[in-house]
């Protein structure tokens, strides 16, 4: 297990390095001059040249990438020139809001998806199985930004069950959870369908295993066999899918944070890209990609710990 974990950690670090380096290259080679956005159209050529030199934009691409990683390794993500503050301060003040949104979406997708998938497998080939299948596919087909908009209109504007904007009062956990419920549900709803279909398929396969037949032969109750034994192994693929699905939830968080006017990495990246604020974009993307890769790594290690066959395959 230790060797397996070491290999996965090295792979995760390589993925982060390649992804950020490629994104950095794309960012600095895009057409347009960021000094025009940051300094305004009336800035003199001398001021623009000095600003570009200060940001290191005149250096070759490989030099800029090397300088960026050199700063990252020392814990320096750069400066936010728009607000004259460290990028790390802006990123890590927004990160908790996005993490809460993503983990809230995981809660909705895991709890509802596992129950729906297990119920569908328990009633396979019945009309209940067909209904849950249609519901699952419907959840998958619904775009998160559409769900966010209609959830806002229905539950916040029309029914007034949830607040429309904001992240809640600082320090008030109940207020935070109250403001988090609807946007996290809007993100997690699409993944309910994925988890349900995967759990159903995995559970049907697990029910044919020898140890399940043995448990039935010993006369254990049907519910105990299905939900106590089969479901425990059947949820492992769902754990892997949710770990990889963090990336999709992070991209959906951009729409949710804009629709519900929530602070977070999504809003920060959107504003920074619009303003061509390179340091904030790269710092935010580094943290977002690192967060995604870390969650996928944890899901992989959890699967390997629960099912040793994953270590043998790798």
C-alpha positions as a LaTeX table, in Angstrom:
\begin{tabular}{lrrr}
\hline
Residue & $x$ (\AA) & $y$ (\AA) & $z$ (\AA) \\
\hline
Unk1 & 0.00 & 0.00 & 0.00 \\
Unk2 & 2.88 & 2.39 & 0.81 \\
Unk3 & 4.52 & 1.79 & $-2.58$ \\
Unk4 & 1.18 & 2.27 & $-4.32$ \\
Unk5 & 0.57 & 5.54 & $-2.46$ \\
Unk6 & 4.08 & 6.79 & $-3.33$ \\
Unk7 & 3.51 & 6.10 & $-7.04$ \\
Unk8 & 0.16 & 7.89 & $-7.00$ \\
Unk9 & 1.62 & 10.94 & $-5.23$ \\
Unk10 & 4.38 & 11.22 & $-7.86$ \\
Unk11 & 1.80 & 10.91 & $-10.62$ \\
Unk12 & $-0.36$ & 13.62 & $-9.00$ \\
Unk13 & 2.61 & 16.01 & $-8.78$ \\
Unk14 & 3.45 & 15.37 & $-12.44$ \\
Unk15 & $-0.16$ & 16.07 & $-13.47$ \\
Unk16 & $-0.19$ & 19.38 & $-11.58$ \\
Unk17 & 3.12 & 20.44 & $-13.12$ \\
Unk18 & 2.11 & 19.63 & $-16.70$ \\
Unk19 & $-1.38$ & 21.14 & $-16.37$ \\
Unk20 & $-0.20$ & 24.41 & $-14.84$ \\
Unk21 & 2.74 & 24.78 & $-17.25$ \\
Unk22 & 0.44 & 24.25 & $-20.25$ \\
Unk23 & $-2.12$ & 26.70 & $-18.87$ \\
Unk24 & 0.58 & 29.26 & $-18.15$ \\
Unk25 & 1.87 & 28.97 & $-21.72$ \\
Unk26 & $-1.63$ & 29.47 & $-23.13$ \\
Unk27 & $-2.28$ & 32.46 & $-20.88$ \\
Unk28 & 0.84 & 34.43 & $-21.77$ \\
Unk29 & 0.61 & 33.69 & $-25.52$ \\
Unk30 & $-2.98$ & 34.88 & $-25.88$ \\
Unk31 & $-3.36$ & 38.02 & $-28.03$ \\
Unk32 & $-3.82$ & 41.29 & $-26.21$ \\
Unk33 & $-1.80$ & 43.39 & $-23.82$ \\
Unk34 & $-2.68$ & 43.03 & $-20.12$ \\
Unk35 & $-1.13$ & 46.44 & $-19.40$ \\
Unk36 & $-3.96$ & 48.07 & $-21.34$ \\
Unk37 & $-6.50$ & 46.51 & $-18.98$ \\
Unk38 & $-4.51$ & 47.01 & $-15.79$ \\
Unk39 & $-3.15$ & 50.53 & $-16.49$ \\
Unk40 & $-5.86$ & 51.90 & $-18.74$ \\
Unk41 & $-5.71$ & 53.26 & $-22.29$ \\
Unk42 & $-4.05$ & 56.54 & $-21.23$ \\
Unk43 & $-0.90$ & 54.93 & $-19.81$ \\
Unk44 & 2.31 & 56.09 & $-21.48$ \\
Unk45 & 4.50 & 53.63 & $-23.44$ \\
Unk46 & 7.25 & 54.06 & $-20.82$ \\
Unk47 & 4.89 & 53.14 & $-17.98$ \\
Unk48 & 3.63 & 50.13 & $-19.90$ \\
Unk49 & 7.17 & 48.95 & $-20.64$ \\
Unk50 & 8.15 & 49.32 & $-16.99$ \\
Unk51 & 5.05 & 47.45 & $-15.87$ \\
Unk52 & 5.70 & 44.62 & $-18.34$ \\
Unk53 & 9.29 & 44.35 & $-17.15$ \\
Unk54 & 8.13 & 44.29 & $-13.52$ \\
Unk55 & 5.70 & 41.45 & $-14.30$ \\
Unk56 & 8.34 & 39.61 & $-16.33$ \\
Unk57 & 6.20 & 39.55 & $-19.47$ \\
Unk58 & 9.17 & 40.42 & $-21.71$ \\
Unk59 & 11.05 & 37.25 & $-20.79$ \\
Unk60 & 10.89 & 34.11 & $-22.97$ \\
Unk61 & 8.08 & 31.68 & $-22.21$ \\
Unk62 & 10.37 & 29.03 & $-20.67$ \\
Unk63 & 11.98 & 31.65 & $-18.44$ \\
Unk64 & 8.58 & 32.88 & $-17.27$ \\
Unk65 & 7.49 & 29.29 & $-16.48$ \\
Unk66 & 10.73 & 28.63 & $-14.58$ \\
Unk67 & 10.33 & 31.88 & $-12.62$ \\
Unk68 & 6.71 & 31.04 & $-11.82$ \\
Unk69 & 7.57 & 27.60 & $-10.41$ \\
Unk70 & 10.54 & 29.08 & $-8.57$ \\
Unk71 & 8.21 & 31.48 & $-6.78$ \\
Unk72 & 5.64 & 28.73 & $-6.12$ \\
Unk73 & 8.25 & 26.50 & $-4.48$ \\
Unk74 & 9.04 & 29.33 & $-2.06$ \\
Unk75 & 5.34 & 29.85 & $-1.29$ \\
Unk76 & 5.00 & 33.05 & $-3.34$ \\
Unk77 & 2.07 & 33.12 & $-5.78$ \\
Unk78 & 2.78 & 36.69 & $-6.90$ \\
Unk79 & 1.01 & 40.03 & $-6.45$ \\
Unk80 & $-2.48$ & 41.10 & $-7.36$ \\
Unk81 & $-1.68$ & 44.40 & $-9.08$ \\
Unk82 & $-5.33$ & 45.45 & $-9.25$ \\
Unk83 & $-5.78$ & 45.46 & $-5.46$ \\
Unk84 & $-2.11$ & 45.61 & $-4.44$ \\
Unk85 & $-2.22$ & 42.49 & $-2.28$ \\
Unk86 & $-0.56$ & 39.05 & $-2.40$ \\
Unk87 & $-2.27$ & 36.56 & $-4.69$ \\
Unk88 & $-2.14$ & 33.94 & $-1.92$ \\
Unk89 & $-4.27$ & 36.20 & 0.28 \\
Unk90 & $-6.93$ & 36.56 & $-2.43$ \\
Unk91 & $-6.91$ & 32.85 & $-3.33$ \\
Unk92 & $-6.98$ & 31.38 & 0.16 \\
Unk93 & $-9.68$ & 33.76 & 1.30 \\
Unk94 & $-11.89$ & 32.52 & $-1.56$ \\
Unk95 & $-10.93$ & 28.83 & $-1.36$ \\
Unk96 & $-13.01$ & 27.89 & 1.74 \\
Unk97 & $-16.21$ & 29.08 & 0.04 \\
Unk98 & $-15.55$ & 26.92 & $-3.04$ \\
Unk99 & $-14.52$ & 23.91 & $-0.95$ \\
Unk100 & $-17.74$ & 24.17 & 1.05 \\
Unk101 & $-19.72$ & 24.38 & $-2.20$ \\
Unk102 & $-17.99$ & 21.33 & $-3.73$ \\
Unk103 & $-18.22$ & 19.19 & $-0.60$ \\
Unk104 & $-21.88$ & 20.15 & $-0.26$ \\
Unk105 & $-22.42$ & 18.98 & $-3.85$ \\
Unk106 & $-20.61$ & 15.71 & $-3.05$ \\
Unk107 & $-22.93$ & 15.21 & $-0.08$ \\
Unk108 & $-26.03$ & 15.61 & $-2.26$ \\
Unk109 & $-24.71$ & 13.46 & $-5.11$ \\
Unk110 & $-23.39$ & 10.66 & $-2.86$ \\
Unk111 & $-26.33$ & 10.41 & $-0.47$ \\
Unk112 & $-29.07$ & 10.64 & $-3.10$ \\
Unk113 & $-27.18$ & 8.75 & $-5.82$ \\
Unk114 & $-26.21$ & 5.77 & $-3.67$ \\
Unk115 & $-29.75$ & 5.40 & $-2.31$ \\
Unk116 & $-31.27$ & 5.71 & $-5.78$ \\
Unk117 & $-28.81$ & 3.23 & $-7.31$ \\
Unk118 & $-29.24$ & 0.69 & $-4.51$ \\
Unk119 & $-33.03$ & 0.98 & $-4.69$ \\
Unk120 & $-32.92$ & 0.51 & $-8.47$ \\
Unk121 & $-30.71$ & $-2.59$ & $-8.18$ \\
Unk122 & $-32.90$ & $-4.01$ & $-5.43$ \\
Unk123 & $-35.92$ & $-3.69$ & $-7.75$ \\
Unk124 & $-34.24$ & $-4.50$ & $-11.06$ \\
Unk125 & $-36.38$ & $-5.03$ & $-14.17$ \\
Unk126 & $-39.45$ & $-3.68$ & $-12.36$ \\
Unk127 & $-41.33$ & $-0.50$ & $-13.17$ \\
Unk128 & $-39.61$ & 1.14 & $-10.19$ \\
Unk129 & $-36.25$ & 0.34 & $-11.79$ \\
Unk130 & $-37.36$ & 1.93 & $-15.05$ \\
Unk131 & $-38.64$ & 5.05 & $-13.31$ \\
Unk132 & $-35.41$ & 5.52 & $-11.35$ \\
Unk133 & $-33.46$ & 4.97 & $-14.58$ \\
Unk134 & $-35.38$ & 7.76 & $-16.32$ \\
Unk135 & $-34.89$ & 10.05 & $-13.32$ \\
Unk136 & $-31.15$ & 9.31 & $-13.23$ \\
Unk137 & $-30.67$ & 10.05 & $-16.93$ \\
Unk138 & $-32.75$ & 13.20 & $-16.53$ \\
Unk139 & $-30.44$ & 14.41 & $-13.76$ \\
Unk140 & $-27.39$ & 13.72 & $-15.94$ \\
Unk141 & $-28.87$ & 15.63 & $-18.90$ \\
Unk142 & $-29.70$ & 18.75 & $-16.85$ \\
Unk143 & $-26.89$ & 21.36 & $-17.12$ \\
Unk144 & $-25.82$ & 22.70 & $-13.74$ \\
Unk145 & $-26.20$ & 26.35 & $-14.73$ \\
Unk146 & $-29.79$ & 25.72 & $-15.85$ \\
Unk147 & $-30.52$ & 23.90 & $-12.59$ \\
Unk148 & $-28.95$ & 26.79 & $-10.67$ \\
Unk149 & $-31.06$ & 29.39 & $-12.45$ \\
Unk150 & $-34.35$ & 27.54 & $-12.08$ \\
Unk151 & $-33.58$ & 26.59 & $-8.48$ \\
Unk152 & $-32.97$ & 30.25 & $-7.74$ \\
Unk153 & $-36.24$ & 31.27 & $-9.42$ \\
Unk154 & $-38.34$ & 28.52 & $-7.83$ \\
Unk155 & $-37.00$ & 28.03 & $-4.31$ \\
Unk156 & $-35.63$ & 31.53 & $-3.64$ \\
Unk157 & $-37.69$ & 34.01 & $-5.65$ \\
Unk158 & $-41.08$ & 32.25 & $-5.84$ \\
Unk159 & $-41.27$ & 30.08 & $-2.72$ \\
Unk160 & $-38.76$ & 32.11 & $-0.66$ \\
Unk161 & $-37.47$ & 28.97 & 1.06 \\
Unk162 & $-33.80$ & 29.86 & 0.57 \\
Unk163 & $-31.81$ & 33.11 & 0.30 \\
Unk164 & $-31.09$ & 34.42 & $-3.18$ \\
Unk165 & $-27.52$ & 35.71 & $-2.86$ \\
Unk166 & $-24.50$ & 35.64 & $-0.59$ \\
Unk167 & $-22.69$ & 33.04 & 1.50 \\
Unk168 & $-24.20$ & 33.76 & 4.91 \\
Unk169 & $-23.07$ & 35.65 & 7.98 \\
Unk170 & $-19.38$ & 35.14 & 8.88 \\
Unk171 & $-19.03$ & 32.95 & 11.97 \\
Unk172 & $-22.65$ & 31.77 & 11.87 \\
Unk173 & $-22.56$ & 28.09 & 10.84 \\
Unk174 & $-26.33$ & 27.75 & 10.45 \\
Unk175 & $-26.47$ & 30.82 & 8.23 \\
Unk176 & $-23.60$ & 29.46 & 6.14 \\
Unk177 & $-25.32$ & 26.08 & 5.71 \\
Unk178 & $-28.62$ & 27.78 & 4.90 \\
Unk179 & $-26.99$ & 29.79 & 2.09 \\
Unk180 & $-25.01$ & 26.74 & 0.93 \\
Unk181 & $-27.90$ & 24.26 & 0.57 \\
Unk182 & $-29.40$ & 25.48 & $-2.71$ \\
Unk183 & $-26.23$ & 26.19 & $-4.79$ \\
Unk184 & $-24.60$ & 22.92 & $-3.68$ \\
Unk185 & $-27.79$ & 21.05 & $-4.61$ \\
Unk186 & $-27.75$ & 22.69 & $-8.06$ \\
Unk187 & $-24.18$ & 21.45 & $-8.64$ \\
Unk188 & $-24.63$ & 17.98 & $-7.17$ \\
Unk189 & $-27.91$ & 17.13 & $-8.88$ \\
Unk190 & $-26.28$ & 16.13 & $-12.19$ \\
Unk191 & $-23.89$ & 13.81 & $-10.37$ \\
Unk192 & $-26.78$ & 12.08 & $-8.60$ \\
Unk193 & $-27.58$ & 10.41 & $-11.92$ \\
Unk194 & $-23.98$ & 9.32 & $-12.55$ \\
Unk195 & $-23.61$ & 7.85 & $-9.08$ \\
Unk196 & $-26.99$ & 6.10 & $-9.24$ \\
Unk197 & $-26.24$ & 4.39 & $-12.56$ \\
Unk198 & $-22.75$ & 3.35 & $-11.47$ \\
Unk199 & $-23.94$ & 2.02 & $-8.11$ \\
Unk200 & $-26.74$ & 0.09 & $-9.81$ \\
Unk201 & $-24.40$ & $-1.55$ & $-12.34$ \\
Unk202 & $-21.77$ & $-2.31$ & $-9.72$ \\
Unk203 & $-24.34$ & $-3.69$ & $-7.30$ \\
Unk204 & $-25.86$ & $-6.01$ & $-9.87$ \\
Unk205 & $-22.37$ & $-7.34$ & $-10.57$ \\
Unk206 & $-21.62$ & $-7.70$ & $-6.87$ \\
Unk207 & $-24.82$ & $-9.63$ & $-6.22$ \\
Unk208 & $-23.43$ & $-12.39$ & $-8.43$ \\
Unk209 & $-20.27$ & $-12.83$ & $-6.35$ \\
Unk210 & $-19.67$ & $-16.09$ & $-4.47$ \\
Unk211 & $-19.64$ & $-14.50$ & $-1.01$ \\
Unk212 & $-23.10$ & $-13.02$ & $-1.67$ \\
Unk213 & $-24.40$ & $-16.44$ & $-2.65$ \\
Unk214 & $-22.82$ & $-17.88$ & 0.48 \\
Unk215 & $-24.51$ & $-15.25$ & 2.64 \\
Unk216 & $-27.85$ & $-16.07$ & 1.07 \\
Unk217 & $-27.22$ & $-19.79$ & 1.53 \\
Unk218 & $-26.73$ & $-19.23$ & 5.26 \\
Unk219 & $-30.20$ & $-17.69$ & 5.40 \\
Unk220 & $-29.26$ & $-14.06$ & 6.08 \\
Unk221 & $-32.11$ & $-11.56$ & 5.56 \\
Unk222 & $-32.36$ & $-10.17$ & 2.04 \\
Unk223 & $-31.99$ & $-6.56$ & 3.19 \\
Unk224 & $-28.87$ & $-7.44$ & 5.17 \\
Unk225 & $-27.27$ & $-9.15$ & 2.17 \\
Unk226 & $-28.06$ & $-6.28$ & $-0.21$ \\
Unk227 & $-27.49$ & $-3.21$ & 1.95 \\
Unk228 & $-25.07$ & $-4.67$ & 4.49 \\
Unk229 & $-22.74$ & $-6.66$ & 2.23 \\
Unk230 & $-23.27$ & $-5.92$ & $-1.46$ \\
Unk231 & $-23.66$ & $-2.15$ & $-1.15$ \\
Unk232 & $-20.37$ & $-1.80$ & 0.75 \\
Unk233 & $-18.39$ & $-3.05$ & $-2.25$ \\
Unk234 & $-20.72$ & $-1.60$ & $-4.88$ \\
Unk235 & $-20.06$ & 2.01 & $-3.80$ \\
Unk236 & $-16.31$ & 1.79 & $-4.52$ \\
Unk237 & $-16.66$ & 2.80 & $-8.22$ \\
Unk238 & $-18.85$ & 5.70 & $-7.11$ \\
Unk239 & $-16.08$ & 6.92 & $-4.78$ \\
Unk240 & $-13.68$ & 6.93 & $-7.73$ \\
Unk241 & $-16.15$ & 8.76 & $-9.96$ \\
Unk242 & $-16.80$ & 11.43 & $-7.33$ \\
Unk243 & $-13.06$ & 11.91 & $-6.87$ \\
Unk244 & $-12.61$ & 12.55 & $-10.58$ \\
Unk245 & $-15.88$ & 14.50 & $-10.68$ \\
Unk246 & $-14.37$ & 17.20 & $-8.47$ \\
Unk247 & $-13.11$ & 18.85 & $-11.65$ \\
Unk248 & $-16.60$ & 19.01 & $-13.10$ \\
Unk249 & $-17.98$ & 20.33 & $-9.84$ \\
Unk250 & $-15.29$ & 23.03 & $-9.73$ \\
Unk251 & $-16.26$ & 24.19 & $-13.22$ \\
Unk252 & $-19.93$ & 24.14 & $-12.23$ \\
Unk253 & $-19.06$ & 26.16 & $-9.13$ \\
Unk254 & $-18.15$ & 29.06 & $-11.43$ \\
Unk255 & $-21.76$ & 29.31 & $-12.63$ \\
Unk256 & $-23.21$ & 28.71 & $-9.17$ \\
Unk257 & $-21.05$ & 31.41 & $-7.58$ \\
Unk258 & $-22.04$ & 33.87 & $-10.29$ \\
Unk259 & $-25.76$ & 33.01 & $-10.21$ \\
Unk260 & $-25.97$ & 33.10 & $-6.41$ \\
Unk261 & $-23.42$ & 35.94 & $-6.03$ \\
Unk262 & $-21.21$ & 33.82 & $-3.79$ \\
Unk263 & $-17.53$ & 34.53 & $-3.17$ \\
Unk264 & $-15.14$ & 31.78 & $-4.19$ \\
Unk265 & $-12.48$ & 30.63 & $-6.64$ \\
Unk266 & $-14.97$ & 30.55 & $-9.51$ \\
Unk267 & $-15.88$ & 34.20 & $-9.13$ \\
Unk268 & $-12.23$ & 35.13 & $-8.56$ \\
Unk269 & $-11.06$ & 33.32 & $-11.72$ \\
Unk270 & $-13.88$ & 34.80 & $-13.79$ \\
Unk271 & $-13.08$ & 38.35 & $-12.70$ \\
Unk272 & $-9.34$ & 37.80 & $-13.14$ \\
Unk273 & $-9.67$ & 36.37 & $-16.66$ \\
Unk274 & $-11.92$ & 39.27 & $-17.64$ \\
Unk275 & $-9.33$ & 41.71 & $-16.33$ \\
Unk276 & $-6.32$ & 39.78 & $-17.72$ \\
Unk277 & $-4.91$ & 39.64 & $-14.20$ \\
Unk278 & $-2.34$ & 36.90 & $-14.89$ \\
Unk279 & $-0.94$ & 36.41 & $-11.38$ \\
Unk280 & $-4.38$ & 35.91 & $-9.84$ \\
Unk281 & $-5.50$ & 33.60 & $-12.66$ \\
Unk282 & $-2.41$ & 31.39 & $-12.31$ \\
Unk283 & $-2.53$ & 31.36 & $-8.52$ \\
Unk284 & $-6.23$ & 30.47 & $-8.53$ \\
Unk285 & $-5.80$ & 27.76 & $-11.16$ \\
Unk286 & $-2.82$ & 26.28 & $-9.31$ \\
Unk287 & $-4.88$ & 25.91 & $-6.15$ \\
Unk288 & $-7.95$ & 24.67 & $-8.06$ \\
Unk289 & $-5.99$ & 22.03 & $-9.99$ \\
Unk290 & $-4.12$ & 21.02 & $-6.85$ \\
Unk291 & $-7.42$ & 20.65 & $-5.02$ \\
Unk292 & $-8.86$ & 18.53 & $-7.85$ \\
Unk293 & $-5.80$ & 16.27 & $-8.10$ \\
Unk294 & $-5.67$ & 15.86 & $-4.31$ \\
Unk295 & $-9.32$ & 14.78 & $-4.18$ \\
Unk296 & $-8.77$ & 12.30 & $-7.04$ \\
Unk297 & $-5.69$ & 10.97 & $-5.23$ \\
Unk298 & $-7.61$ & 10.53 & $-1.97$ \\
Unk299 & $-10.41$ & 8.71 & $-3.80$ \\
Unk300 & $-7.83$ & 6.44 & $-5.47$ \\
Unk301 & $-6.13$ & 5.65 & $-2.15$ \\
Unk302 & $-9.47$ & 4.99 & $-0.43$ \\
Unk303 & $-10.40$ & 2.55 & $-3.19$ \\
Unk304 & $-7.03$ & 0.82 & $-2.88$ \\
Unk305 & $-7.40$ & 0.58 & 0.90 \\
Unk306 & $-10.91$ & $-0.88$ & 0.70 \\
Unk307 & $-10.24$ & $-3.16$ & $-2.27$ \\
Unk308 & $-6.61$ & $-4.48$ & $-2.56$ \\
Unk309 & $-7.26$ & $-5.59$ & $-6.14$ \\
Unk310 & $-6.71$ & $-1.97$ & $-7.25$ \\
Unk311 & $-3.10$ & $-2.12$ & $-6.05$ \\
Unk312 & $-2.44$ & $-5.28$ & $-8.05$ \\
Unk313 & $-3.86$ & $-3.73$ & $-11.23$ \\
Unk314 & $-1.52$ & $-0.75$ & $-10.85$ \\
\hline
\end{tabular}
